[in-house]
Short mmCIF file of C-alpha atoms in Angstrom, two decimals:
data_model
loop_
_atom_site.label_atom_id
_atom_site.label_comp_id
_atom_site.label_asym_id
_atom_site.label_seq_id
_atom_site.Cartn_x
_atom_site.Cartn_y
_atom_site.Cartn_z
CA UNK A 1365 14.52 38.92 0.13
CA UNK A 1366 13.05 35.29 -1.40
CA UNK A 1367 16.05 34.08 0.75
CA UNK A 1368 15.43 35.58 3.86
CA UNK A 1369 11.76 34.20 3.39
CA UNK A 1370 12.90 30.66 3.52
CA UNK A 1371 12.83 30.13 7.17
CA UNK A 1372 9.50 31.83 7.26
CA UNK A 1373 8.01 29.57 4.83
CA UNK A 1374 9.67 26.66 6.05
CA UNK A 1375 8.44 27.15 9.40
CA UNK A 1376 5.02 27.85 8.52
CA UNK A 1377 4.88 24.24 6.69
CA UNK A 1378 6.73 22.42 9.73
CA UNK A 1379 3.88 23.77 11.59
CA UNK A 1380 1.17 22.54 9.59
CA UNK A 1381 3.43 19.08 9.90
CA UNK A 1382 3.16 19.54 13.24
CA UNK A 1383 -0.56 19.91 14.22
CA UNK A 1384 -0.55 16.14 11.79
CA UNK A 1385 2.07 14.64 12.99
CA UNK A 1386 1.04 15.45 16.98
CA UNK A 1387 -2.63 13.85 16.03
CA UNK A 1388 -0.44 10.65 14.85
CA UNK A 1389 1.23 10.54 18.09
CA UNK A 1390 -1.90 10.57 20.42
CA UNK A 1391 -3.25 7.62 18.01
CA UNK A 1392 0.24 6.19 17.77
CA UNK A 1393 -0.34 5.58 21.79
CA UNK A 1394 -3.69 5.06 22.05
CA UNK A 1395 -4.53 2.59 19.48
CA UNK A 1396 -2.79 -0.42 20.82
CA UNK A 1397 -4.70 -0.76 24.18
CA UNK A 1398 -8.37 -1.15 21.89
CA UNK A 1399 -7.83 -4.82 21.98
CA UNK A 1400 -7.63 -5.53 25.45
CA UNK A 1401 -10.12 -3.02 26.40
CA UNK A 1402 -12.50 -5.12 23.58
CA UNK A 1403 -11.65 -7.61 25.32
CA UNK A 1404 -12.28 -7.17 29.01
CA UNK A 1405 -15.49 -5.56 27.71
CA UNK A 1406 -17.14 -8.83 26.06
CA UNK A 1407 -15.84 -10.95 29.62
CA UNK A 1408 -17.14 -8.45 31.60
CA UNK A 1409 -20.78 -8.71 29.25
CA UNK A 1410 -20.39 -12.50 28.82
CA UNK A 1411 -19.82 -12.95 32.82
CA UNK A 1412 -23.34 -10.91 33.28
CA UNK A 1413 -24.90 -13.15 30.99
CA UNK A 1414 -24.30 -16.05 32.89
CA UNK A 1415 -22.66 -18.04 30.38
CA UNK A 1416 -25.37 -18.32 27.67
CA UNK A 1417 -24.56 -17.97 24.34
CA UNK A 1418 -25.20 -15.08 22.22
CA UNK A 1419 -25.53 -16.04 18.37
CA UNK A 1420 -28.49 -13.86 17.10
CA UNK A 1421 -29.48 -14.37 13.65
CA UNK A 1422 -26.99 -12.35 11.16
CA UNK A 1423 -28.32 -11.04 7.89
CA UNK A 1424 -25.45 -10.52 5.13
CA UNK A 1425 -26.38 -7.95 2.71
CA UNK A 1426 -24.39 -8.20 -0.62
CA UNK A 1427 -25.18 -5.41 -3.18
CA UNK A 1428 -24.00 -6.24 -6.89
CA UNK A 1429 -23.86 -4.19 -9.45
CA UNK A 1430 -21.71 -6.07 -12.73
CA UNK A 1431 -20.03 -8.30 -10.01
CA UNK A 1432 -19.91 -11.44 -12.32
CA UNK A 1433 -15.95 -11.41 -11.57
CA UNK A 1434 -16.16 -11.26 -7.92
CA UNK A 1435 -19.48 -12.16 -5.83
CA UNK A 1436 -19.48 -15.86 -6.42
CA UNK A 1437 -16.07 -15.98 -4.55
CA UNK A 1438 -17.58 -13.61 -1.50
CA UNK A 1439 -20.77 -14.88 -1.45
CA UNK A 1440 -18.73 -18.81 -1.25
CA UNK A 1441 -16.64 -17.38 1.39
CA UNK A 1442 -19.29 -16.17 2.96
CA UNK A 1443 -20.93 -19.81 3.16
CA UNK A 1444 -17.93 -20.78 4.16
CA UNK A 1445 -18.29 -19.17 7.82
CA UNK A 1446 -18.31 -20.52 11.30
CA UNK A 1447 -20.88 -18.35 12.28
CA UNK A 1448 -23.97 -20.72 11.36
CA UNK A 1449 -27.26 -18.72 12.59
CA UNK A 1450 -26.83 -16.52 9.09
CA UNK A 1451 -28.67 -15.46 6.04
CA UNK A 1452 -27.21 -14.14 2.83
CA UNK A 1453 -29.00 -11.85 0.86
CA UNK A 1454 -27.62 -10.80 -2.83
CA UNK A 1455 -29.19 -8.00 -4.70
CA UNK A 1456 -28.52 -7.89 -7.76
CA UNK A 1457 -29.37 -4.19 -8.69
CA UNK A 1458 -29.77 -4.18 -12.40
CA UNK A 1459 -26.65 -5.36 -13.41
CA UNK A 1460 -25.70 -5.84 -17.52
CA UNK A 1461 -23.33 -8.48 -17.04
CA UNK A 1462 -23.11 -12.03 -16.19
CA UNK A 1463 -23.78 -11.17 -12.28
CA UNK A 1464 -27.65 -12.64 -12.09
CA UNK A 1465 -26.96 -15.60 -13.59
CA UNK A 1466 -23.61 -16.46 -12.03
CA UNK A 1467 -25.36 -15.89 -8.72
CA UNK A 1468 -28.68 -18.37 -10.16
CA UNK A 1469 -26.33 -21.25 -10.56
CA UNK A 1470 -25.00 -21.26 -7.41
CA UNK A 1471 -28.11 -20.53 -5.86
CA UNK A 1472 -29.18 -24.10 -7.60
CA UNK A 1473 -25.66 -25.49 -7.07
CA UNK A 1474 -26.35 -24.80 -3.31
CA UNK A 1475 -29.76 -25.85 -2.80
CA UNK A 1476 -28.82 -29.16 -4.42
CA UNK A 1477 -26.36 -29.93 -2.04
CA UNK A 1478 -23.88 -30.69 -5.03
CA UNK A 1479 -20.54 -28.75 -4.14
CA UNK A 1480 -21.58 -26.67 -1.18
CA UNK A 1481 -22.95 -28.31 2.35
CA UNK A 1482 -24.47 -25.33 4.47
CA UNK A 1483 -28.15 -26.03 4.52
CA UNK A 1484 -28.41 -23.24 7.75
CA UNK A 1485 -28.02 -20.35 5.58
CA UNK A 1486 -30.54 -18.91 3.13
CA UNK A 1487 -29.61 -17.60 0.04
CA UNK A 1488 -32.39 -15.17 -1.09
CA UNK A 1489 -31.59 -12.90 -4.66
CA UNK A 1490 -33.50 -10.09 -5.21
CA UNK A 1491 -33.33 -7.34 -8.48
CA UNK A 1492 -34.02 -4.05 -8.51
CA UNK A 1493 -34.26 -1.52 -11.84
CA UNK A 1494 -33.48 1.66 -9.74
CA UNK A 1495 -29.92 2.92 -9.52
CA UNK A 1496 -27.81 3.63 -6.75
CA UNK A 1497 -25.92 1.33 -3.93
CA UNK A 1498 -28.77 2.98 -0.54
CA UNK A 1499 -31.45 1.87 -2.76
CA UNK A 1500 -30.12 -1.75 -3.17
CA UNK A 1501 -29.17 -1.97 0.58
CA UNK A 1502 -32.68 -0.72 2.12
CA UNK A 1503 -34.19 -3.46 -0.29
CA UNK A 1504 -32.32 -5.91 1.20
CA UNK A 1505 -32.70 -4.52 4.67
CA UNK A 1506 -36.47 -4.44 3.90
CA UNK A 1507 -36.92 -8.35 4.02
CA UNK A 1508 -33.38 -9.01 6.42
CA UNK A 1509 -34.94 -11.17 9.65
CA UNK A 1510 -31.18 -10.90 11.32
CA UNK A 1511 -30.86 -8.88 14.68
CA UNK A 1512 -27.69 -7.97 13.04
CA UNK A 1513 -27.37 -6.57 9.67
CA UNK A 1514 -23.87 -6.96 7.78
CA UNK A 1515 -23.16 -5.05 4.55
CA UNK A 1516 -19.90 -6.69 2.49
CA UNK A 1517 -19.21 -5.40 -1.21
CA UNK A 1518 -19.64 -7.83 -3.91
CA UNK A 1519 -15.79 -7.67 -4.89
CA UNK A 1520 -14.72 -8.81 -1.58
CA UNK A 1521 -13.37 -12.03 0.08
CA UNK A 1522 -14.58 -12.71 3.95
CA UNK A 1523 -12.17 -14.56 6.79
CA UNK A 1524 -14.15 -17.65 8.08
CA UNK A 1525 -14.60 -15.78 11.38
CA UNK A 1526 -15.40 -12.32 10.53
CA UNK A 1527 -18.98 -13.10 11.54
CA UNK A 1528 -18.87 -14.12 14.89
CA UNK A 1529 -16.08 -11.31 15.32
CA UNK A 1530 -18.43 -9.23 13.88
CA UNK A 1531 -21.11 -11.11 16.43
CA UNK A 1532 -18.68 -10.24 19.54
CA UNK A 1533 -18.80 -6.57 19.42
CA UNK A 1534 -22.46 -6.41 19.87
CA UNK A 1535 -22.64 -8.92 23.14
CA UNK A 1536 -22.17 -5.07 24.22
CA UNK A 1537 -26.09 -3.72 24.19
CA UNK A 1538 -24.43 -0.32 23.97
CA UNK A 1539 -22.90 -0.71 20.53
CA UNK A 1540 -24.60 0.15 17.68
CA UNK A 1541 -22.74 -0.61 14.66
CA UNK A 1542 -19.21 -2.01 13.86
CA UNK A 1543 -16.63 -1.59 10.77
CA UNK A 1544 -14.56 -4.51 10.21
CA UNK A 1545 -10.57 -4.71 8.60
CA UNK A 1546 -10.44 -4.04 5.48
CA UNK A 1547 -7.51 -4.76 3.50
CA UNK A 1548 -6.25 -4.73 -0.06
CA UNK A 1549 -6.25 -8.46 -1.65
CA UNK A 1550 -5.15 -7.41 -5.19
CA UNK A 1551 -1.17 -6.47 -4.20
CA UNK A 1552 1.10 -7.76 -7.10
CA UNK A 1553 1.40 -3.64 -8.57
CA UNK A 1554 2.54 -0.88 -6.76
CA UNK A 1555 -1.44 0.73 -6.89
CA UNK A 1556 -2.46 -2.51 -5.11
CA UNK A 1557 0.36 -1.60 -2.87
CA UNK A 1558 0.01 1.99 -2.35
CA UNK A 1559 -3.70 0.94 -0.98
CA UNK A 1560 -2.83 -1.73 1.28
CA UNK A 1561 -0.24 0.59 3.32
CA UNK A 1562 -2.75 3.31 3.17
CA UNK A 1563 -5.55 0.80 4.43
CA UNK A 1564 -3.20 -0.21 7.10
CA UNK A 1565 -2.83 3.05 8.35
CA UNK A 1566 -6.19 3.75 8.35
CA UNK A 1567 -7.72 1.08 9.94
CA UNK A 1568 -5.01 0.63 12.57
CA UNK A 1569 -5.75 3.95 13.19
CA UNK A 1570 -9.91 2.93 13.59
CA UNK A 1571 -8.34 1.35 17.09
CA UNK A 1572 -7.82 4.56 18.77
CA UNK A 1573 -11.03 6.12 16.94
CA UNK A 1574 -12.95 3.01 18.73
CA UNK A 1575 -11.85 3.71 22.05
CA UNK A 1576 -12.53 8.09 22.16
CA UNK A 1577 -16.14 6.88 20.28
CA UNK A 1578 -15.09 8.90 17.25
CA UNK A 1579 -15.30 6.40 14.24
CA UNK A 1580 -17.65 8.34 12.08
CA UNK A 1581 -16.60 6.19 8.71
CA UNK A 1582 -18.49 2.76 8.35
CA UNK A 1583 -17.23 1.25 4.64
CA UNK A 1584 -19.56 -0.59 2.90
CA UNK A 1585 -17.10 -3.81 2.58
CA UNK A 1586 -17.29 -4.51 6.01
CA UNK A 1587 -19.64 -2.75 8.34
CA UNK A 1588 -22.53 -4.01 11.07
CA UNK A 1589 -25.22 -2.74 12.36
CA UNK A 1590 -28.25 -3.39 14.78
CA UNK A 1591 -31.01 -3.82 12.86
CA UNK A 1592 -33.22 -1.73 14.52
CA UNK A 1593 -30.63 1.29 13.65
CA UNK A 1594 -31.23 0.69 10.11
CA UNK A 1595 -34.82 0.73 10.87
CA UNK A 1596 -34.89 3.70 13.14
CA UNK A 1597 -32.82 5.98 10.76
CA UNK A 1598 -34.78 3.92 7.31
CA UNK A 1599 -31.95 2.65 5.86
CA UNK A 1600 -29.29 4.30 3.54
CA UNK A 1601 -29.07 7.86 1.89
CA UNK A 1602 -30.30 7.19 -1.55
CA UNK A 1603 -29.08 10.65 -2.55
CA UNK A 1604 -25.32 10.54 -1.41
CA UNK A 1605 -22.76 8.97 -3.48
CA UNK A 1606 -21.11 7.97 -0.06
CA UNK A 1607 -24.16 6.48 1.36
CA UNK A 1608 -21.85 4.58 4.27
CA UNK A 1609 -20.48 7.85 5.16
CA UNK A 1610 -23.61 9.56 5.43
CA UNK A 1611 -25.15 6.40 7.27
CA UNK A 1612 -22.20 6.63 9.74
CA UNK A 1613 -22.28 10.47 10.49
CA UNK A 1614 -26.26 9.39 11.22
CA UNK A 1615 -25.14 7.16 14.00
CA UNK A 1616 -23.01 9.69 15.70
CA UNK A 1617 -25.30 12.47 15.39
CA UNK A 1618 -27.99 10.24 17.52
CA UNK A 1619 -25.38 9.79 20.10
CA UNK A 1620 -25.15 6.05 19.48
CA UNK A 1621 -22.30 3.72 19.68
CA UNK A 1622 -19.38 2.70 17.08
CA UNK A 1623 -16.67 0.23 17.23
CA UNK A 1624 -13.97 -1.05 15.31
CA UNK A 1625 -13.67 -5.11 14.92
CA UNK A 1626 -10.05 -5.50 14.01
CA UNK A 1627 -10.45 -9.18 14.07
CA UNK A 1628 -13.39 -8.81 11.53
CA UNK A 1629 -11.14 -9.44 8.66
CA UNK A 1630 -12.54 -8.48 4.76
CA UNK A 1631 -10.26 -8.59 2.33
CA UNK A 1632 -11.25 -6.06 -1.12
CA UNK A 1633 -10.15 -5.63 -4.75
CA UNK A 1634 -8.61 -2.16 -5.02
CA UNK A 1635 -8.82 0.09 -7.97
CA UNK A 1636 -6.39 -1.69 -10.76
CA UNK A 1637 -4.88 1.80 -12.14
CA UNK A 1638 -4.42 5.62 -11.25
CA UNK A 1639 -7.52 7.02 -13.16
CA UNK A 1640 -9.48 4.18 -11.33
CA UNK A 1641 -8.22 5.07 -8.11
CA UNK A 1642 -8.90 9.06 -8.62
CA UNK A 1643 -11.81 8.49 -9.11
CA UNK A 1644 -12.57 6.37 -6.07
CA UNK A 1645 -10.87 9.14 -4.12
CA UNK A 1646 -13.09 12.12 -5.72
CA UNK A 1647 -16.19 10.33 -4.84
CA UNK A 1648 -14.66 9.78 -1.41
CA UNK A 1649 -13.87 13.49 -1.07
CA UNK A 1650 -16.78 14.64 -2.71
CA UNK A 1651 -19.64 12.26 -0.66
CA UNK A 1652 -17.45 13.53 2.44
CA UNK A 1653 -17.83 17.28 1.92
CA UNK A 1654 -21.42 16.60 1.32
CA UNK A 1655 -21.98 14.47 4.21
CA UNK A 1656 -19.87 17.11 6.54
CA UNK A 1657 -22.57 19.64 5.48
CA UNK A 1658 -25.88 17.29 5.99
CA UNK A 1659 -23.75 17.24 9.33
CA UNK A 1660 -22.71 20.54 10.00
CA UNK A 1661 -24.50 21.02 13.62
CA UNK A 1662 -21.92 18.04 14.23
CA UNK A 1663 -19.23 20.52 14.31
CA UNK A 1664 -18.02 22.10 17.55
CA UNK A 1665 -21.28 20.81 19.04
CA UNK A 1666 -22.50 21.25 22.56
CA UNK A 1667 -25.07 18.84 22.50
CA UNK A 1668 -24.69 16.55 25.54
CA UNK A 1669 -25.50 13.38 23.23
CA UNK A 1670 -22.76 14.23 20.50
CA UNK A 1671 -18.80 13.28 21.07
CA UNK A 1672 -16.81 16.19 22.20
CA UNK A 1673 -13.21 14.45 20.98
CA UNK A 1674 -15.20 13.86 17.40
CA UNK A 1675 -16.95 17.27 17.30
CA UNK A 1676 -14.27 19.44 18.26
CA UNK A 1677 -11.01 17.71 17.55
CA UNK A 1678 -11.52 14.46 14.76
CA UNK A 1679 -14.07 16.34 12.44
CA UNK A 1680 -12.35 19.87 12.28
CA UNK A 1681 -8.79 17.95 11.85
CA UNK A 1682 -10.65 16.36 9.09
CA UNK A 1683 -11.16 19.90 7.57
CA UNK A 1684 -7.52 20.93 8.09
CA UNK A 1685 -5.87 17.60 6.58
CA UNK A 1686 -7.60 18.98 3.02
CA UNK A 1687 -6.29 22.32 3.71
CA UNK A 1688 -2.99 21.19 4.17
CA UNK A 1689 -3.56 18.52 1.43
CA UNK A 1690 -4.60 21.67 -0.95
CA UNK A 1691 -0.73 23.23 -0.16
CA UNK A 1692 0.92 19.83 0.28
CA UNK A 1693 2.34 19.56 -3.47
CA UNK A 1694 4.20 23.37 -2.74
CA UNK A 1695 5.09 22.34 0.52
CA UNK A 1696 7.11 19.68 -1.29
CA UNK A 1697 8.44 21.05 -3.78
CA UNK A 1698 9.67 24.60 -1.54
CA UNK A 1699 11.14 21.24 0.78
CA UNK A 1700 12.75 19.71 -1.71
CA UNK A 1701 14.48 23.27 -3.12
CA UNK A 1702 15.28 24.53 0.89
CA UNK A 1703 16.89 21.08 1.24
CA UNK A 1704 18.67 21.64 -1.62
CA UNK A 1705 20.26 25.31 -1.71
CA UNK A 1706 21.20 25.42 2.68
CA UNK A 1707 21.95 21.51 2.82
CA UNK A 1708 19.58 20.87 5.74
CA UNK A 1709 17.81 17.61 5.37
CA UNK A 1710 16.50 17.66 8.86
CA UNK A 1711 12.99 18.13 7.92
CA UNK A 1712 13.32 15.02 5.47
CA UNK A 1713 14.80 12.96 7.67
CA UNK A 1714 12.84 13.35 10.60
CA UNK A 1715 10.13 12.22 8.49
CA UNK A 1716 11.71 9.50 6.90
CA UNK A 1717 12.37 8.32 10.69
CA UNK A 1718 8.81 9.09 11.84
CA UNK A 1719 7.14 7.04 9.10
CA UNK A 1720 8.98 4.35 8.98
CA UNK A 1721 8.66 3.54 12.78
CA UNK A 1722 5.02 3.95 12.32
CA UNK A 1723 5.11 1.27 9.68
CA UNK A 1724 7.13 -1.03 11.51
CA UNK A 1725 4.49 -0.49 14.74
CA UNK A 1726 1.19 -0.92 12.41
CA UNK A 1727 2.98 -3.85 10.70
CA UNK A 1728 4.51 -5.44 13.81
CA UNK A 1729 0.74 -5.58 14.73
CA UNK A 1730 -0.28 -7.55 11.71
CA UNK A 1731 2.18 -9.94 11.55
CA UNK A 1732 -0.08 -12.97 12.03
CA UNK A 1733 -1.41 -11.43 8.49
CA UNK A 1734 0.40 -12.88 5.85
CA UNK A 1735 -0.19 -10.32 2.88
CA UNK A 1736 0.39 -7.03 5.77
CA UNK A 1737 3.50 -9.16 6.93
CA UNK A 1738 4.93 -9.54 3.52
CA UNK A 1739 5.16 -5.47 3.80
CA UNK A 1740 8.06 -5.32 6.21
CA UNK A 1741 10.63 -4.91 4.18
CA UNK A 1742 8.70 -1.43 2.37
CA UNK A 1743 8.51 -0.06 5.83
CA UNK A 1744 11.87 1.96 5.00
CA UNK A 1745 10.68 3.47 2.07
CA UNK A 1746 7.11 3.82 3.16
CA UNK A 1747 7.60 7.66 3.01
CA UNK A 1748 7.83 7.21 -0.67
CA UNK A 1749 4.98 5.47 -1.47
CA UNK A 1750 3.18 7.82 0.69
CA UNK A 1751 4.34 10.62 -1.90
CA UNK A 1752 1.73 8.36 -4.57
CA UNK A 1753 -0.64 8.35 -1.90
CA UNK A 1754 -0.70 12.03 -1.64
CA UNK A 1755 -0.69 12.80 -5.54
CA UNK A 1756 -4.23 10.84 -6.02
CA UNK A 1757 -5.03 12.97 -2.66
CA UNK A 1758 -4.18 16.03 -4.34
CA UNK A 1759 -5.72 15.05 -7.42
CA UNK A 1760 -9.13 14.26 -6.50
CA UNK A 1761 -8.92 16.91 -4.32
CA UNK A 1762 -8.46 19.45 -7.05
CA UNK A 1763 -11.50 17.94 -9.50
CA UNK A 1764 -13.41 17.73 -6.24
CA UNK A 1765 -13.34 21.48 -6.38
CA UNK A 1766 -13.37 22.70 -10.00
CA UNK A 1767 -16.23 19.92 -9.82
CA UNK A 1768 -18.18 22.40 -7.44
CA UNK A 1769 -17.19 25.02 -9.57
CA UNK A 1770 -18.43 23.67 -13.05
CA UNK A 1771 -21.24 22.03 -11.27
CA UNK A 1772 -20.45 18.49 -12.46
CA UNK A 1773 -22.06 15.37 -11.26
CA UNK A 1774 -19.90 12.34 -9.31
CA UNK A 1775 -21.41 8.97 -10.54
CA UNK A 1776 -20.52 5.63 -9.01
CA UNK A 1777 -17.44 4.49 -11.19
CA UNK A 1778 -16.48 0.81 -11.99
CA UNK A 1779 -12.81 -0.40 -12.95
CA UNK A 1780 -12.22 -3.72 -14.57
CA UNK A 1781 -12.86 -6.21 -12.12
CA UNK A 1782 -10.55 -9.30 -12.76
CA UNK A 1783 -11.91 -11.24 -9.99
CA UNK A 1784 -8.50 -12.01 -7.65
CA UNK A 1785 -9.96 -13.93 -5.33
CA UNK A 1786 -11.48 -16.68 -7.72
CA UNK A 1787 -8.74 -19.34 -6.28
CA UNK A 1788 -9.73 -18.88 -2.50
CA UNK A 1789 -6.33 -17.99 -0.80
CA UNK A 1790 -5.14 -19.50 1.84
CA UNK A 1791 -4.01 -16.07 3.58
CA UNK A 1792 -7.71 -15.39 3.63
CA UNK A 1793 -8.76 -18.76 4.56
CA UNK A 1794 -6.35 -18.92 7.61
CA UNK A 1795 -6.30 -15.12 8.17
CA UNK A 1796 -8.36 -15.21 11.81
#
């Protein structure tokens, strides 16, 4: 009888494969004409404006919290722009370490014209006592005087022209907000690793999102936003441990317009070991699920001013990829036994086939990227590294819900920084 079941079962997991791998498809296609379409769009808007320049002022909002390690490189990098018409705003939200006065020196370092020479941007710190990432970002959006308001994490290093990339987007009145590229800068381990292919994924993915108007995830290392969003909707959840999520899910609930800047390059440190990166993940999952509730009427909405592709297609798909994430370590292990006892390795190697072609497509896409073009020769065994991928998944995914159950509290969590971008690359200085 168990025998006779194993078609059954396998065909019940091939069709969850399915419904995921048929959503990769439609993205696999889609994703590769945002660019142009980007692009006709700002000619089209720059034609209409007759040729004169758009360069609003730009306010950069960098929130620290024990950042000694890592905002002196992004707030350098940041000064290091070719976007001029910029102010930089660090707020230093009660940190313990060496973060306030790392940031005072250069503040004085800067001012004095003694190793830095960019007297158009303002460097303004401000400290806070109360807790919480929303809190620190509405404070600095409080006194921003940019048109455009830019949010980068204080761990992160910024491409000279992420700015004005960042600027580009919004030559279209329509748009609203932007993300930017993230990518992983801290890729000498196989966690640093593991990240950077899921990042790719991810944000290559963000393309096709960008063009339906379903990007509904804004990361606080690299997002932008009209001001007078941030005004309109006041800011930041203070209450959600995902406050970019929740911000984001704001945005499309008003109707308004998200896109993705691919060429808006940020690179971040990643979490330096599994617990760190569990973590990360659980209050991912966890600020998610809250943020889907807060959002519920976003579901299967008929609302005229909501998107139908992210309302009844991305959001619920959302839902299903952490039901089939809740089965996914069976699914393996029944795959990896079927495989096994009736010497079909079909379903494996379809897979295999599948994503490593969609690694070679994402990467192929890159290449101009030196530490994503470095990655081609992994593309074979992508599917492997994916299996890591899946485990912190699953993980956080489980303490996500005996979390609920226990009623236990997610805090922000902080690894051990070790500051990698202290030496300035030169894969981030000549990324764009």
């Amino acid at each position: 009888i168990a025998h006779a079941s194993y078609p059954v079962l396998r065909l019940i997991i091939i069709s969850f494969a399915t419904v995921l791998l048929i959503k990769y498809f439609v993205y696999m296609v889609i994703s590769p004409w945002n660019d142009a379409l980007m692009a006709a769009k700002r000619y089209a808007r720059r034609k209409a404006l007759s040729g004169v320049p758009y360069a609003p002022r730009v306010s950069v909002l960098v929130p620290a919290w024990n950042e000694e390690h890592g905002v002196i490189t992004t707030i350098e990098t940041l000064l290091d722009s070719s976007y001029t018409n910029t102010e930089i705003i660090v707020i230093n939200n009660a940190s313990t370490d060496h973060t306030e006065s790392n940031v005072k020196t250069l503040i004085d370092r800067y001012y004095r014209g003694l190793d830095l020479q960019a007297p158009h941007i303002d460097i303004i710190q401000v400290k806070e006592e109360q807790p919480g990432k929303g809190y620190a970002l509405n404070k600095g959006i409080s006194i921003a005087k940019g048109e455009i308001v830019i949010s980068i994490d204080a761990d992160c290093s910024v491409a000279p022209s992420t700015i004005q990339n960042f600027v580009n987007c919004f030559v279209d009145p329509k748009v609203m907000a932007a993300v930017g590229n993230v990518k992983i800068g801290n890729t000498e381990t196989l966690i640093g690793i593991v990240q950077s292919l899921e990042f790719l994924f991810s944000f290559y993915f963000k393309k096709c999102d960008s063009i339906v108007g379903s990007i509904y995830i804004i990361g606080g290392a690299a997002g932008a936003f009209r001001k007078e969003v941030l005004d309109r909707f006041q800011g930041y959840s203070t209450s959600n441990i995902t406050e970019d999520i929740d911000l984001s899910l704001h945005i499309q609930y008003s109707g308004l317009k998200i896109v993705y800047a691919q060429d808006a390059v940020v690179y971040t440190e990643g979490a330096t070991d599994l617990k760190s990166l569990i973590n990360q993940r659980l209050r991912w999952k966890r600020g998610r699920f809250e943020t889907f509730f807060t959002y519920r009427h976003l579901f299967f909405s008929t609302n005229k001013k909501h998107n139908k592709i992210l309302s009844w297609i991305i959001l619920p798909l959302a839902i299903f990829g952490d039901m089939q994430l809740f089965f996914e370590l069976f699914f393996i292990i029944f795959l990896f036994i079927y495989s096994y006892l009736t010497r079909d390795y079909s379903s494996f190697i379809s897979g295999i086939v599948i994503v490593s072609s969609m690694f070679m497509v994402q990467i192929a896409s890159e290449v101009n990227r030196k530490k994503v073009g470095n990655f081609f020769f992994l593309a074979p065994i992508g599917w492997i590294l994916l299996y890591v991928s899946t485990f912190v998944e699953f993980v956080a995914l489980i303490k996500m819900i005996s979390g609920y159950a226990f009623g236990e509290q997610v805090k922000w969590q902080h690894w051990n920084r070790t500051g990698v971008f202290s030496n300035q690359t030169e894969a981030v200085k000549n990324d764009m």
